[in-house]
Amino acid sequence: TMTTSAKIQVNGVHLHYQQTGEGNHAVLLLPGMLGSGQTDFGPQLKSMNKQLFTIVAWDPRGYGQSIPPPRDFPPDFFERDAKDAVDLMQALKFKKFSLLGWSDGGITALIAAAKYPALIHKLVVWGANASVTQEDVRIYNGIRDVSKWSEKVRKPLEEMYGHKYFAKTCEAWVDGICRFAEKSGGNICQELLPLIKCPTFIIHGGKDPLVPRAHAEYIHENIKGSRFLLMPEGKHNLHLRFAEEFNRQVEDFLG
């Protein structure tokens, strides 16, 4: 089946999304920091079961092709993304849908599942965290300067944004996410986790250099009945590197 690419107005901004498949089960893919459907979910858009699922991958405001507006990071940027994501799916006439959230998109998905329980069918998150520790702050500051990134990771983002927007937005993200470390317990959304009632699947890469395993275990412990899978060789982008196994695990869970 084809992949369509379009924009729709939601909450005063024009959000870009890609859509493919014709299944009854609608699934929204939520990208990570600076991410978009195109850069973050190629193997999912291409290879997930198009008969069972209708797959939507969105670009959050200020990312990908959802510019303007330029991206900013007010204290509630995750809540804003969660509302945008849910309102986008409703604007596309999906009454109920599942969320697949990677990294920042995983945090957004956790918040959406907690705040809009009637709309969320199932939830899959990987590379996500519900709080920011001092170790996390050190890790984030290590990626502040995009010129130090590996070319493989940097190039597609540079092509999408141009160097200046990419570098500036990455720095703004580091400042925005590190602000959570100043809150009690470094809290992002810890108090929301027990409110998540939908079936939840947490996947973690044993070699993730950006998100320590304790974050995934905390999320698992605080969402009742959630399932946890450790992919020992997986890094942060395990859904790209081990796409076949990831897609199979997720399809079985969503099934």
Short mmCIF file of C-alpha atoms in Angstrom, two decimals:
data_model
loop_
_atom_site.label_atom_id
_atom_site.label_comp_id
_atom_site.label_asym_id
_atom_site.label_seq_id
_atom_site.Cartn_x
_atom_site.Cartn_y
_atom_site.Cartn_z
CA THR A 1 0.00 0.00 0.00
CA MET A 2 1.00 3.60 -0.54
CA THR A 3 2.37 5.95 2.08
CA THR A 4 0.61 9.30 1.97
CA SER A 5 2.24 12.45 3.28
CA ALA A 6 0.11 15.44 4.32
CA LYS A 7 -0.40 18.28 6.79
CA ILE A 8 -3.40 18.98 8.99
CA GLN A 9 -4.11 21.92 11.27
CA VAL A 10 -4.14 20.99 14.96
CA ASN A 11 -4.06 23.38 17.93
CA GLY A 12 -3.11 26.30 15.71
CA VAL A 13 -0.17 24.62 13.95
CA HIS A 14 0.12 22.62 10.73
CA LEU A 15 1.34 19.16 11.69
CA HIS A 16 2.93 16.90 9.10
CA TYR A 17 2.29 13.17 9.11
CA GLN A 18 2.76 10.06 6.98
CA GLN A 19 0.14 7.34 6.80
CA THR A 20 0.18 3.83 5.41
CA GLY A 21 -1.79 0.59 5.73
CA GLU A 22 -5.51 -0.15 5.81
CA GLY A 23 -5.94 -2.22 8.97
CA ASN A 24 -8.57 -1.61 11.65
CA HIS A 25 -5.94 -1.09 14.35
CA ALA A 26 -4.60 2.48 14.16
CA VAL A 27 -1.08 3.03 15.47
CA LEU A 28 0.71 6.36 16.00
CA LEU A 29 4.53 6.40 15.86
CA LEU A 30 6.07 9.14 18.05
CA PRO A 31 9.66 10.16 17.19
CA GLY A 32 12.52 11.19 19.44
CA MET A 33 14.36 14.48 19.93
CA LEU A 34 14.68 16.33 16.57
CA GLY A 35 12.99 13.36 14.96
CA SER A 36 10.33 12.91 12.32
CA GLY A 37 8.42 10.04 10.77
CA GLN A 38 10.86 9.99 7.87
CA THR A 39 14.09 9.94 9.89
CA ASP A 40 12.94 7.79 12.81
CA PHE A 41 10.58 5.11 11.51
CA GLY A 42 11.58 3.98 8.02
CA PRO A 43 11.48 0.22 8.76
CA GLN A 44 8.15 0.50 10.61
CA LEU A 45 6.42 2.48 7.84
CA LYS A 46 7.82 0.05 5.28
CA SER A 47 7.41 -3.34 6.92
CA MET A 48 4.74 -3.36 9.63
CA ASN A 49 1.64 -5.36 8.67
CA LYS A 50 -0.47 -3.12 6.41
CA GLN A 51 -3.46 -5.46 6.54
CA LEU A 52 -3.75 -5.41 10.32
CA PHE A 53 -2.63 -1.83 11.00
CA THR A 54 -3.12 1.71 9.81
CA ILE A 55 0.20 3.34 10.68
CA VAL A 56 0.61 7.08 11.21
CA ALA A 57 4.01 8.70 11.86
CA TRP A 58 3.93 12.35 12.87
CA ASP A 59 6.40 15.22 13.07
CA PRO A 60 5.85 17.10 16.37
CA ARG A 61 5.64 20.89 16.11
CA GLY A 62 8.99 22.45 15.23
CA TYR A 63 10.40 19.11 14.02
CA GLY A 64 10.63 17.55 10.57
CA GLN A 65 8.15 19.17 8.22
CA SER A 66 6.01 20.60 11.07
CA ILE A 67 7.94 23.88 10.80
CA PRO A 68 6.85 26.66 11.29
CA PRO A 69 6.67 27.17 14.25
CA PRO A 70 10.32 26.81 15.22
CA ARG A 71 10.80 24.28 18.02
CA ASP A 72 10.90 25.56 21.59
CA PHE A 73 11.03 23.87 24.98
CA PRO A 74 8.72 25.48 27.54
CA PRO A 75 8.37 23.55 30.84
CA ASP A 76 5.29 21.71 29.52
CA PHE A 77 6.66 20.73 26.09
CA PHE A 78 5.98 17.02 26.67
CA GLU A 79 2.35 17.72 27.67
CA ARG A 80 1.96 19.97 24.63
CA ASP A 81 3.29 17.21 22.36
CA ALA A 82 0.95 14.68 24.00
CA LYS A 83 -2.09 16.89 23.36
CA ASP A 84 -0.97 17.59 19.79
CA ALA A 85 -0.48 13.87 19.13
CA VAL A 86 -3.88 12.86 20.46
CA ASP A 87 -5.65 15.75 18.74
CA LEU A 88 -3.91 14.89 15.46
CA MET A 89 -5.27 11.33 15.59
CA GLN A 90 -8.74 12.61 16.41
CA ALA A 91 -8.56 15.10 13.54
CA LEU A 92 -7.72 12.11 11.30
CA LYS A 93 -10.92 10.46 12.61
CA PHE A 94 -9.34 7.64 14.61
CA LYS A 95 -11.54 7.03 17.64
CA LYS A 96 -9.08 4.76 19.43
CA PHE A 97 -5.45 4.02 18.65
CA SER A 98 -2.21 2.57 19.99
CA LEU A 99 1.01 4.51 20.65
CA LEU A 100 4.57 3.50 19.77
CA GLY A 101 6.92 6.03 21.38
CA TRP A 102 10.69 6.20 21.07
CA SER A 103 12.87 8.24 23.41
CA ASP A 104 11.22 11.69 23.82
CA GLY A 105 8.29 10.21 21.90
CA GLY A 106 8.09 7.52 24.56
CA ILE A 107 7.77 10.16 27.28
CA THR A 108 5.07 11.88 25.20
CA ALA A 109 3.27 8.54 24.76
CA LEU A 110 3.35 7.81 28.52
CA ILE A 111 1.76 11.20 29.23
CA ALA A 112 -0.86 10.74 26.51
CA ALA A 113 -1.80 7.26 27.77
CA ALA A 114 -2.18 8.58 31.33
CA LYS A 115 -4.15 11.71 30.41
CA TYR A 116 -6.39 10.34 27.63
CA PRO A 117 -7.07 6.74 28.75
CA ALA A 118 -10.33 6.38 26.80
CA LEU A 119 -8.51 6.95 23.50
CA ILE A 120 -5.45 4.73 23.89
CA HIS A 121 -5.72 1.05 23.01
CA LYS A 122 -2.16 -0.20 23.71
CA LEU A 123 1.21 1.41 24.46
CA VAL A 124 4.78 0.51 23.47
CA VAL A 125 7.73 2.62 24.68
CA TRP A 126 11.48 2.23 24.30
CA GLY A 127 14.42 4.47 25.20
CA ALA A 128 12.13 6.55 27.44
CA ASN A 129 12.51 7.93 30.96
CA ALA A 130 10.13 9.37 33.58
CA SER A 131 12.76 11.44 35.38
CA VAL A 132 16.13 13.14 34.80
CA THR A 133 19.06 12.26 37.07
CA GLN A 134 22.43 13.98 37.42
CA GLU A 135 23.92 11.16 35.34
CA ASP A 136 21.37 11.89 32.61
CA VAL A 137 22.37 15.57 32.67
CA ARG A 138 25.99 14.51 32.09
CA ILE A 139 24.92 12.26 29.18
CA TYR A 140 22.80 15.01 27.60
CA ASN A 141 25.59 17.57 27.84
CA GLY A 142 27.77 15.03 26.05
CA ILE A 143 25.54 15.30 22.95
CA ARG A 144 25.01 19.09 23.14
CA ASP A 145 27.55 19.79 20.37
CA VAL A 146 26.18 18.15 17.21
CA SER A 147 29.53 18.42 15.41
CA LYS A 148 30.72 15.60 17.73
CA TRP A 149 27.91 13.24 16.64
CA SER A 150 28.71 10.33 14.35
CA GLU A 151 28.21 11.25 10.71
CA LYS A 152 25.64 8.48 10.27
CA VAL A 153 23.31 9.96 12.89
CA ARG A 154 24.08 13.60 12.08
CA LYS A 155 23.77 13.56 8.30
CA PRO A 156 20.04 12.89 7.82
CA LEU A 157 19.18 15.52 10.43
CA GLU A 158 21.54 18.06 8.87
CA GLU A 159 19.95 17.39 5.49
CA MET A 160 16.49 17.89 6.93
CA TYR A 161 17.13 21.01 9.01
CA GLY A 162 20.30 22.66 7.76
CA HIS A 163 23.23 22.84 10.18
CA LYS A 164 22.20 26.03 11.99
CA TYR A 165 18.64 25.00 12.99
CA PHE A 166 19.83 21.49 13.87
CA ALA A 167 22.67 22.72 16.13
CA LYS A 168 20.59 25.43 17.79
CA THR A 169 17.60 23.15 18.44
CA CYS A 170 19.77 20.41 19.91
CA GLU A 171 21.27 22.90 22.38
CA ALA A 172 17.79 24.18 23.27
CA TRP A 173 16.64 20.58 23.83
CA VAL A 174 19.55 19.87 26.20
CA ASP A 175 18.69 23.01 28.20
CA GLY A 176 14.99 22.08 28.20
CA ILE A 177 15.40 18.47 29.31
CA CYS A 178 18.06 19.30 31.93
CA ARG A 179 15.60 21.67 33.66
CA PHE A 180 13.69 18.60 34.89
CA ALA A 181 16.73 17.64 36.99
CA GLU A 182 16.05 20.70 39.15
CA LYS A 183 12.60 19.40 40.11
CA SER A 184 11.98 17.13 43.08
CA GLY A 185 13.30 13.69 42.13
CA GLY A 186 14.06 14.99 38.63
CA ASN A 187 10.43 14.31 37.83
CA ILE A 188 9.08 14.43 34.26
CA CYS A 189 5.97 12.23 34.55
CA GLN A 190 6.52 9.78 37.42
CA GLU A 191 3.15 10.53 39.06
CA LEU A 192 1.31 9.74 35.81
CA LEU A 193 2.62 6.19 35.37
CA PRO A 194 0.15 4.54 37.82
CA LEU A 195 -2.71 6.17 35.86
CA ILE A 196 -1.83 4.19 32.72
CA LYS A 197 -4.39 1.42 32.43
CA CYS A 198 -3.92 0.19 28.85
CA PRO A 199 -1.74 -2.85 28.08
CA THR A 200 1.85 -1.56 28.04
CA PHE A 201 5.06 -3.02 26.59
CA ILE A 202 8.44 -1.54 27.59
CA ILE A 203 11.46 -2.47 25.46
CA HIS A 204 15.02 -1.56 26.38
CA GLY A 205 18.37 -1.92 24.64
CA GLY A 206 21.01 -3.45 26.91
CA LYS A 207 23.64 -1.22 25.29
CA ASP A 208 21.63 2.03 25.19
CA PRO A 209 24.24 4.77 25.78
CA LEU A 210 21.65 7.53 26.29
CA VAL A 211 19.11 5.97 28.65
CA PRO A 212 20.31 3.82 31.56
CA ARG A 213 18.35 0.61 32.12
CA ALA A 214 17.06 1.78 35.53
CA HIS A 215 14.70 4.18 33.71
CA ALA A 216 13.00 1.37 31.80
CA GLU A 217 12.75 -0.74 34.95
CA TYR A 218 11.18 2.16 36.86
CA ILE A 219 8.53 2.62 34.17
CA HIS A 220 7.84 -1.14 34.18
CA GLU A 221 7.50 -1.24 37.98
CA ASN A 222 5.09 1.69 38.04
CA ILE A 223 2.72 0.64 35.26
CA LYS A 224 0.62 -2.21 36.59
CA GLY A 225 0.70 -5.36 34.49
CA SER A 226 3.20 -3.96 31.98
CA ARG A 227 5.47 -6.24 30.00
CA PHE A 228 9.25 -5.72 29.83
CA LEU A 229 11.69 -6.93 27.17
CA LEU A 230 15.45 -6.41 27.28
CA MET A 231 17.18 -6.65 23.89
CA PRO A 232 20.75 -7.30 25.09
CA GLU A 233 22.50 -6.07 21.93
CA GLY A 234 20.11 -3.15 21.35
CA LYS A 235 21.32 0.43 21.58
CA HIS A 236 19.11 3.52 21.65
CA ASN A 237 17.86 2.95 18.10
CA LEU A 238 17.08 -0.75 18.52
CA HIS A 239 13.94 -0.42 16.35
CA LEU A 240 16.13 0.55 13.38
CA ARG A 241 19.12 -1.68 14.03
CA PHE A 242 17.02 -4.78 14.87
CA ALA A 243 13.93 -3.76 12.93
CA GLU A 244 12.76 -7.26 12.06
CA GLU A 245 12.77 -8.54 15.65
CA PHE A 246 11.37 -5.26 16.97
CA ASN A 247 8.49 -5.23 14.46
CA ARG A 248 7.66 -8.87 15.22
CA GLN A 249 7.61 -8.33 18.99
CA VAL A 250 5.47 -5.21 18.66
CA GLU A 251 3.02 -6.76 16.18
CA ASP A 252 2.56 -9.77 18.48
CA PHE A 253 1.85 -7.45 21.41
CA LEU A 254 -0.53 -5.23 19.45
CA GLY A 255 -2.20 -8.26 17.82
#
